[in-house]
Tab-separated table of C-alpha atoms in Angstrom:
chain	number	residue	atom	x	y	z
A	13	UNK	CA	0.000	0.000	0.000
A	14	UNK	CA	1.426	3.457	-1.211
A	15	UNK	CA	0.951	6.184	1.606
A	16	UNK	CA	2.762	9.580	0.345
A	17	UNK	CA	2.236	11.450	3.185
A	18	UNK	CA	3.324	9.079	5.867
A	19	UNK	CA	7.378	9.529	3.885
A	20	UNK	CA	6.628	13.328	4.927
A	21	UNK	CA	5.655	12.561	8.080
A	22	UNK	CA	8.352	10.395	9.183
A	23	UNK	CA	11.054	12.665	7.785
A	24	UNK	CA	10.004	15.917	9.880
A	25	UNK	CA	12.315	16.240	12.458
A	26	UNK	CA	11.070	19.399	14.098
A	27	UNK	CA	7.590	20.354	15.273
A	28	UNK	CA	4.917	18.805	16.726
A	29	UNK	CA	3.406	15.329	16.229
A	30	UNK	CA	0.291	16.529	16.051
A	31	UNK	CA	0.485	19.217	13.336
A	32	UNK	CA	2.365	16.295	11.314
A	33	UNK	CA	-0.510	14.289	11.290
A	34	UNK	CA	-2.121	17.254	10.811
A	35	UNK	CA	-0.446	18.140	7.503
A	36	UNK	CA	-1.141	14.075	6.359
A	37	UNK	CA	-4.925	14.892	7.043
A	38	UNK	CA	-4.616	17.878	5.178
A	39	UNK	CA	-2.542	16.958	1.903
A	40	UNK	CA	-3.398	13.103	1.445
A	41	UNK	CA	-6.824	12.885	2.579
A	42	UNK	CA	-7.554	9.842	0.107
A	43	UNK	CA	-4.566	8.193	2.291
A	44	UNK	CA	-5.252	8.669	6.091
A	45	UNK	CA	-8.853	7.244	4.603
A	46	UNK	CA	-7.097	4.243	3.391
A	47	UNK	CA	-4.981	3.377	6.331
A	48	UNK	CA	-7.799	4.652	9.102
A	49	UNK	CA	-10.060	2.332	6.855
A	50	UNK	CA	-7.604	-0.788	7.802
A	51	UNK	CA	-9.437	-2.096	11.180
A	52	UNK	CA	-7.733	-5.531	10.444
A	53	UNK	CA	-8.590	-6.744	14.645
A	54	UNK	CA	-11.983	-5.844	13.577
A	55	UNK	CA	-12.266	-7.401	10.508
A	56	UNK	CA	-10.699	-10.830	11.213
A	57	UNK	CA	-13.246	-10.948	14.364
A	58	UNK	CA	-16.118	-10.296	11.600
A	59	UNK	CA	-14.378	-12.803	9.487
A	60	UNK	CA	-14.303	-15.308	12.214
A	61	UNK	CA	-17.833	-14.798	12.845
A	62	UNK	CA	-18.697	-14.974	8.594
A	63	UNK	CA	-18.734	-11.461	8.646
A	64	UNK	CA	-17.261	-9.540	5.759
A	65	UNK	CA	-17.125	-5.821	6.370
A	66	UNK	CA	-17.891	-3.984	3.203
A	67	UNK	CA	-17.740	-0.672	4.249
A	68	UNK	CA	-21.447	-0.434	3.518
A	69	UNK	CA	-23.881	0.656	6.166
A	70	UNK	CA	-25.665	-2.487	5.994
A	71	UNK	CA	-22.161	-3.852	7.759
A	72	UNK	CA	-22.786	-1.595	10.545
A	73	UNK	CA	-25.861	-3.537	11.498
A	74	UNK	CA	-24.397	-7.016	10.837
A	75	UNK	CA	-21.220	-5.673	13.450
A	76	UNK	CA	-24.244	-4.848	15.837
A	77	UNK	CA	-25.850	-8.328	15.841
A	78	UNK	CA	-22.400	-10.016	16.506
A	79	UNK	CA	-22.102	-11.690	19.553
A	80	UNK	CA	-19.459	-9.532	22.113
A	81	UNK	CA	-17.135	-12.037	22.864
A	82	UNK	CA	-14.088	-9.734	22.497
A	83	UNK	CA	-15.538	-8.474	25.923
A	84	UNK	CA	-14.058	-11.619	27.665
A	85	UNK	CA	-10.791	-10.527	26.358
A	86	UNK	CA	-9.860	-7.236	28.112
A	87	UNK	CA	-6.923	-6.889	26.680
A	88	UNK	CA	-8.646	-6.723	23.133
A	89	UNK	CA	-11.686	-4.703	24.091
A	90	UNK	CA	-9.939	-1.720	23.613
A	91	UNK	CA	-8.256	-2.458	20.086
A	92	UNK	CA	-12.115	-3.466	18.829
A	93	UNK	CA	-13.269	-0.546	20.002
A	94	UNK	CA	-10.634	1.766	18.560
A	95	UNK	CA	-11.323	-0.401	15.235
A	96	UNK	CA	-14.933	-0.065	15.387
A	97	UNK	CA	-14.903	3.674	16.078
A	98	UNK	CA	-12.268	3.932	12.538
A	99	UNK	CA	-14.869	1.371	10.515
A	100	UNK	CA	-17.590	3.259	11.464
A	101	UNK	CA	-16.131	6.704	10.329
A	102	UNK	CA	-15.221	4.575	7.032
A	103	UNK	CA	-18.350	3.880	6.652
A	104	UNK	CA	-19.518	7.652	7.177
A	105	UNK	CA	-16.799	9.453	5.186
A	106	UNK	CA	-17.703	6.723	2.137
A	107	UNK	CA	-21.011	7.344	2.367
A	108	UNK	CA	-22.627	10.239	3.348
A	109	UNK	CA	-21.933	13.581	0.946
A	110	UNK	CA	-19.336	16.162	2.367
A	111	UNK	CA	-18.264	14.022	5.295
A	112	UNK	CA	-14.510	14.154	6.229
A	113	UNK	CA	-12.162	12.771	8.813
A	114	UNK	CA	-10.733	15.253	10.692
A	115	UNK	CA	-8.060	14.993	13.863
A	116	UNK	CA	-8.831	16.360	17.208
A	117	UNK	CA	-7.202	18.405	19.609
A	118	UNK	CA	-5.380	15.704	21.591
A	119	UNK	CA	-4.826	13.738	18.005
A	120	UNK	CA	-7.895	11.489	18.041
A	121	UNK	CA	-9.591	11.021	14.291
A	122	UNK	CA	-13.137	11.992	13.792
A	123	UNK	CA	-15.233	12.686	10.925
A	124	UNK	CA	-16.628	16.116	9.623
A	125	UNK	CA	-20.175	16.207	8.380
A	126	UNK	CA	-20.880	18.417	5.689
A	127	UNK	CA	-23.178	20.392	7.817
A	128	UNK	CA	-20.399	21.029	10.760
A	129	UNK	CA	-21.038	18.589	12.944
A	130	UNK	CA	-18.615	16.226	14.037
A	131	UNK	CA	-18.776	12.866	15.209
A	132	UNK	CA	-16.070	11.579	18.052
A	133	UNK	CA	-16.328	8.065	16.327
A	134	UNK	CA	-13.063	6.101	17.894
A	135	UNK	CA	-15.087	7.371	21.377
A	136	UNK	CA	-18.437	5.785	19.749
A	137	UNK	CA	-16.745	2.448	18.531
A	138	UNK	CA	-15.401	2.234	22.496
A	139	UNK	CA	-18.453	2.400	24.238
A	140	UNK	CA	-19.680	0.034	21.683
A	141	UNK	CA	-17.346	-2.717	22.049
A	142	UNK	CA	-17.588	-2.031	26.179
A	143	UNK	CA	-21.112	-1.404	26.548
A	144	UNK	CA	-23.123	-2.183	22.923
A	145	UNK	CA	-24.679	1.061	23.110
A	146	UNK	CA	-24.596	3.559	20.919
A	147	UNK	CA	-25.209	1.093	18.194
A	148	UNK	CA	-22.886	1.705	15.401
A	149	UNK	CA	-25.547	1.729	13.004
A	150	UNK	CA	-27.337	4.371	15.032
A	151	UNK	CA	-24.508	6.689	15.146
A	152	UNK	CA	-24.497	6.038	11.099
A	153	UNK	CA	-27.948	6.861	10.434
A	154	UNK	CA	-27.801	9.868	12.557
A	155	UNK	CA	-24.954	10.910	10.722
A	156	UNK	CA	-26.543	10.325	7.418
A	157	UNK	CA	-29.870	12.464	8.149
A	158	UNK	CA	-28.024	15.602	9.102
């Protein structure tokens, strides 16, 4: 997989971490997409269940009727739910006109929507994995009305 800006990003030698990612969010868009867009721990779990994530909405609702069992696993909740929050804003940024990702202050991704609003979706994808709720394909479908 070719990622231009993450040469850049490694070769800075000054600044701050932040405003390097930043720049990558700024200048290769298509690829911080492509690598947030990754999830592998969340996609071989779907796998494992028969799952293939699509990045369609419709695999928002499939993750949602999976059984939890990376909650027995605490060591792995946290990874899911960092995935989950990144396949969801895949899903959102793919999908729904003039969405974005977007980093944080403090250098966590979220997405953008065209009308301003923006979604903390790594913090949605952890209460998911720990809790179930806000179900991911809620979060979508509230992103995709506004």
């Amino acid at each position: 997989m070719n990622i231009p800006f993450l040469g850049k990003w490694r070769r800075r030698h000054s600044g701050d971490a932040d405003d390097g990612l930043a720049d990558a969010f700024a200048s290769d868009p298509e690829g911080v997409s492509e690598l947030l867009g990754e999830c592998e721990l969340l996609r071989s779990h779907a796998a494992a269940a028969g799952l293939e994530l699509d990045d369609s909405p419709a695999s928002l609702n499939a993750l949602d009727q999976l059984p939890p069992r990376w909650r027995d696993d605490p060591e792995a909740l946290p990874w899911i739910g960092n995935d989950a929050g990144l396949y969801l804003g895949t899903v959102v940024v793919r999908t729904v006109p003039g969405a974005a990702w977007l980093l944080r202050s403090g250098g966590s991704p979220a997405v953008r929507l065209a009308s301003g609003r923006e979604i903390p979706v790594v913090e949605a994808g952890l209460d998911w994995a720990a809790q179930g709720v806000p179900e991911l394909s809620q979060v979508y479908a509230e992103a995709a009305e506004s």
